[in-house]
mmCIF file with all atom_site columns, C-alpha atoms in Angstrom:
data_model
loop_
_atom_site.group_PDB
_atom_site.id
_atom_site.type_symbol
_atom_site.label_atom_id
_atom_site.label_alt_id
_atom_site.label_comp_id
_atom_site.label_asym_id
_atom_site.label_entity_id
_atom_site.label_seq_id
_atom_site.pdbx_PDB_ins_code
_atom_site.Cartn_x
_atom_site.Cartn_y
_atom_site.Cartn_z
_atom_site.occupancy
_atom_site.B_iso_or_equiv
_atom_site.pdbx_formal_charge
_atom_site.auth_seq_id
_atom_site.auth_comp_id
_atom_site.auth_asym_id
_atom_site.auth_atom_id
_atom_site.pdbx_PDB_model_num
ATOM 1  C CA . MET A 1 1  ? 14.382 21.587 35.976 1.00 49.00 ? 22  MET A CA 1
ATOM 2  C CA . SER A 1 2  ? 17.582 24.035 36.535 1.00 47.00 ? 23  SER A CA 1
ATOM 3  C CA . LEU A 1 3  ? 21.154 23.368 37.882 1.00 50.00 ? 24  LEU A CA 1
ATOM 4  C CA . ASN A 1 4  ? 23.039 27.090 38.738 1.00 51.00 ? 25  ASN A CA 1
ATOM 5  C CA . ILE A 1 5  ? 27.391 25.791 38.465 1.00 51.00 ? 26  ILE A CA 1
ATOM 6  C CA . HIS A 1 6  ? 28.087 29.332 38.364 1.00 53.00 ? 27  HIS A CA 1
ATOM 7  C CA . ASN A 1 7  ? 28.994 28.937 42.441 1.00 53.00 ? 28  ASN A CA 1
ATOM 8  C CA . ASN A 1 8  ? 32.439 29.267 42.831 1.00 59.00 ? 29  ASN A CA 1
ATOM 9  C CA . ASN A 1 9  ? 32.828 27.862 45.976 1.00 69.00 ? 30  ASN A CA 1
ATOM 10 C CA . LEU A 1 10 ? 31.060 24.398 44.586 1.00 69.00 ? 31  LEU A CA 1
ATOM 11 C CA . SER A 1 11 ? 34.745 21.912 43.460 1.00 80.00 ? 32  SER A CA 1
ATOM 12 C CA . PHE A 1 12 ? 34.788 20.351 40.249 1.00 76.00 ? 33  PHE A CA 1
ATOM 13 C CA . SER A 1 13 ? 33.931 16.672 41.802 1.00 84.00 ? 34  SER A CA 1
ATOM 14 C CA . GLU A 1 14 ? 31.031 18.480 43.784 1.00 85.00 ? 35  GLU A CA 1
ATOM 15 C CA . MET A 1 15 ? 29.868 20.355 40.736 1.00 84.00 ? 36  MET A CA 1
ATOM 16 C CA . GLU A 1 16 ? 29.927 16.552 38.616 1.00 87.00 ? 37  GLU A CA 1
ATOM 17 C CA . SER A 1 17 ? 28.078 15.346 41.314 1.00 88.00 ? 38  SER A CA 1
ATOM 18 C CA . ALA A 1 18 ? 25.424 18.012 41.525 1.00 89.00 ? 39  ALA A CA 1
ATOM 19 C CA . ILE A 1 19 ? 25.283 17.407 36.924 1.00 91.00 ? 40  ILE A CA 1
ATOM 20 C CA . ASP A 1 20 ? 25.124 13.659 37.909 1.00 93.00 ? 41  ASP A CA 1
ATOM 21 C CA . THR A 1 21 ? 22.054 14.236 40.357 1.00 93.00 ? 42  THR A CA 1
ATOM 22 C CA . VAL A 1 22 ? 20.408 16.447 37.529 1.00 92.00 ? 43  VAL A CA 1
ATOM 23 C CA . LEU A 1 23 ? 20.521 13.477 34.574 1.00 95.00 ? 44  LEU A CA 1
ATOM 24 C CA . GLU A 1 24 ? 19.586 10.967 36.697 1.00 95.00 ? 45  GLU A CA 1
ATOM 25 C CA . SER A 1 25 ? 16.574 12.632 37.731 1.00 95.00 ? 46  SER A CA 1
ATOM 26 C CA . LEU A 1 26 ? 15.542 13.813 34.233 1.00 93.00 ? 47  LEU A CA 1
ATOM 27 C CA . ILE A 1 27 ? 16.380 10.422 32.341 1.00 95.00 ? 48  ILE A CA 1
ATOM 28 C CA . LYS A 1 28 ? 13.614 8.818  35.628 1.00 96.00 ? 49  LYS A CA 1
ATOM 29 C CA . ALA A 1 29 ? 10.630 10.710 34.249 1.00 94.00 ? 50  ALA A CA 1
ATOM 30 C CA . GLU A 1 30 ? 8.205  9.105  32.275 1.00 94.00 ? 51  GLU A CA 1
ATOM 31 C CA . GLY A 1 31 ? 8.819  8.706  28.831 1.00 90.00 ? 52  GLY A CA 1
ATOM 32 C CA . VAL A 1 32 ? 12.427 10.544 28.854 1.00 91.00 ? 53  VAL A CA 1
ATOM 33 C CA . LYS A 1 33 ? 14.627 8.577  26.482 1.00 91.00 ? 54  LYS A CA 1
ATOM 34 C CA . GLY A 1 34 ? 17.758 10.438 26.787 1.00 93.00 ? 55  GLY A CA 1
ATOM 35 C CA . VAL A 1 35 ? 19.082 13.955 27.975 1.00 93.00 ? 56  VAL A CA 1
ATOM 36 C CA . LEU A 1 36 ? 21.719 16.182 27.033 1.00 92.00 ? 57  LEU A CA 1
ATOM 37 C CA . VAL A 1 37 ? 23.377 19.073 28.406 1.00 91.00 ? 58  VAL A CA 1
ATOM 38 C CA . ALA A 1 38 ? 25.028 21.820 27.222 1.00 92.00 ? 59  ALA A CA 1
ATOM 39 C CA . ASP A 1 39 ? 27.340 24.916 27.705 1.00 90.00 ? 60  ASP A CA 1
ATOM 40 C CA . ALA A 1 40 ? 26.412 27.915 26.003 1.00 88.00 ? 61  ALA A CA 1
ATOM 41 C CA . HIS A 1 41 ? 29.384 26.806 23.421 1.00 94.00 ? 62  HIS A CA 1
ATOM 42 C CA . GLY A 1 42 ? 27.956 23.023 22.584 1.00 94.00 ? 63  GLY A CA 1
ATOM 43 C CA . LEU A 1 43 ? 30.124 21.607 25.136 1.00 96.00 ? 64  LEU A CA 1
ATOM 44 C CA . CYS A 1 44 ? 28.442 18.046 26.475 1.00 96.00 ? 65  CYS A CA 1
ATOM 45 C CA . ILE A 1 45 ? 28.104 18.538 29.578 1.00 94.00 ? 66  ILE A CA 1
ATOM 46 C CA . GLY A 1 46 ? 27.104 15.389 30.360 1.00 95.00 ? 67  GLY A CA 1
ATOM 47 C CA . ALA A 1 47 ? 24.442 12.686 29.144 1.00 95.00 ? 68  ALA A CA 1
ATOM 48 C CA . ARG A 1 48 ? 22.317 9.866  30.090 1.00 96.00 ? 69  ARG A CA 1
ATOM 49 C CA . GLY A 1 49 ? 19.900 7.115  27.939 1.00 95.00 ? 70  GLY A CA 1
ATOM 50 C CA . ILE A 1 50 ? 20.011 7.225  23.937 1.00 93.00 ? 71  ILE A CA 1
ATOM 51 C CA . ALA A 1 51 ? 20.918 11.191 23.637 1.00 93.00 ? 72  ALA A CA 1
ATOM 52 C CA . ASN A 1 52 ? 24.271 11.195 21.923 1.00 94.00 ? 73  ASN A CA 1
ATOM 53 C CA . PRO A 1 53 ? 26.994 13.354 23.383 1.00 95.00 ? 74  PRO A CA 1
ATOM 54 C CA . ASN A 1 54 ? 28.079 14.106 19.627 1.00 96.00 ? 75  ASN A CA 1
ATOM 55 C CA . CYS A 1 55 ? 25.244 16.346 18.690 1.00 93.00 ? 76  CYS A CA 1
ATOM 56 C CA . ALA A 1 56 ? 25.551 19.012 21.654 1.00 95.00 ? 77  ALA A CA 1
ATOM 57 C CA . GLY A 1 57 ? 26.753 21.422 19.051 1.00 95.00 ? 78  GLY A CA 1
ATOM 58 C CA . PHE A 1 58 ? 23.884 21.153 17.262 1.00 93.00 ? 79  PHE A CA 1
ATOM 59 C CA . VAL A 1 59 ? 21.340 20.594 20.568 1.00 89.00 ? 80  VAL A CA 1
ATOM 60 C CA . THR A 1 60 ? 23.151 23.817 21.313 1.00 91.00 ? 81  THR A CA 1
ATOM 61 C CA . ALA A 1 61 ? 22.200 25.899 17.955 1.00 93.00 ? 82  ALA A CA 1
ATOM 62 C CA . ILE A 1 62 ? 18.619 24.695 18.029 1.00 91.00 ? 83  ILE A CA 1
ATOM 63 C CA . ALA A 1 63 ? 18.292 25.905 21.943 1.00 86.00 ? 84  ALA A CA 1
ATOM 64 C CA . THR A 1 64 ? 19.564 29.198 20.389 1.00 87.00 ? 85  THR A CA 1
ATOM 65 C CA . HIS A 1 65 ? 17.330 29.310 18.449 1.00 88.00 ? 86  HIS A CA 1
ATOM 66 C CA . ALA A 1 66 ? 14.267 28.890 19.598 1.00 85.00 ? 87  ALA A CA 1
ATOM 67 C CA . LYS A 1 67 ? 15.382 32.001 22.155 1.00 84.00 ? 88  LYS A CA 1
ATOM 68 C CA . ALA A 1 68 ? 15.285 34.056 19.118 1.00 84.00 ? 89  ALA A CA 1
ATOM 69 C CA . LEU A 1 69 ? 11.599 33.359 18.543 1.00 84.00 ? 90  LEU A CA 1
ATOM 70 C CA . SER A 1 70 ? 10.478 34.869 22.272 1.00 79.00 ? 91  SER A CA 1
ATOM 71 C CA . ASP A 1 71 ? 9.842  38.855 22.508 1.00 79.00 ? 92  ASP A CA 1
ATOM 72 C CA . ASP A 1 72 ? 10.824 38.602 26.167 1.00 79.00 ? 93  ASP A CA 1
ATOM 73 C CA . PRO A 1 73 ? 15.128 39.747 25.944 1.00 73.00 ? 94  PRO A CA 1
ATOM 74 C CA . SER A 1 74 ? 15.316 38.301 29.166 1.00 78.00 ? 95  SER A CA 1
ATOM 75 C CA . SER A 1 75 ? 14.458 34.838 29.124 1.00 76.00 ? 96  SER A CA 1
ATOM 76 C CA . GLN A 1 76 ? 15.840 32.340 29.401 1.00 76.00 ? 97  GLN A CA 1
ATOM 77 C CA . VAL A 1 77 ? 16.984 29.411 27.113 1.00 70.00 ? 98  VAL A CA 1
ATOM 78 C CA . PRO A 1 78 ? 13.689 26.674 26.603 1.00 75.00 ? 99  PRO A CA 1
ATOM 79 C CA . THR A 1 79 ? 14.193 23.387 27.479 1.00 77.00 ? 100 THR A CA 1
ATOM 80 C CA . THR A 1 80 ? 14.038 21.816 24.227 1.00 78.00 ? 101 THR A CA 1
ATOM 81 C CA . LYS A 1 81 ? 12.471 18.270 23.565 1.00 80.00 ? 102 LYS A CA 1
ATOM 82 C CA . ILE A 1 82 ? 13.861 16.869 20.480 1.00 80.00 ? 103 ILE A CA 1
ATOM 83 C CA . GLU A 1 83 ? 11.895 13.456 18.657 1.00 79.00 ? 104 GLU A CA 1
ATOM 84 C CA . ALA A 1 84 ? 12.656 11.821 16.298 1.00 76.00 ? 105 ALA A CA 1
ATOM 85 C CA . ASP A 1 85 ? 11.612 8.914  14.884 1.00 75.00 ? 106 ASP A CA 1
ATOM 86 C CA . ASN A 1 86 ? 14.358 6.686  14.892 1.00 65.00 ? 107 ASN A CA 1
ATOM 87 C CA . SER A 1 87 ? 14.436 6.737  19.266 1.00 48.00 ? 108 SER A CA 1
#
């Protein structure tokens, strides 16, 4: 699921509402225990479930490195699924 928040016509509350809507729909998906959204600099935009907002920088770094694995330089940062035994 993708959300483009680069629309300058949206107010802060509208952007926040749009992000909340996406987070809520993702966390309701079967098997999803946590969802974290971060910007390109690792700033946590939102988190739900067991996702730790303090890990946003690490998650961003993993996604950036995952993108580097692609041969297509125009590809977007991939959706990254992280599993841990303690979750």
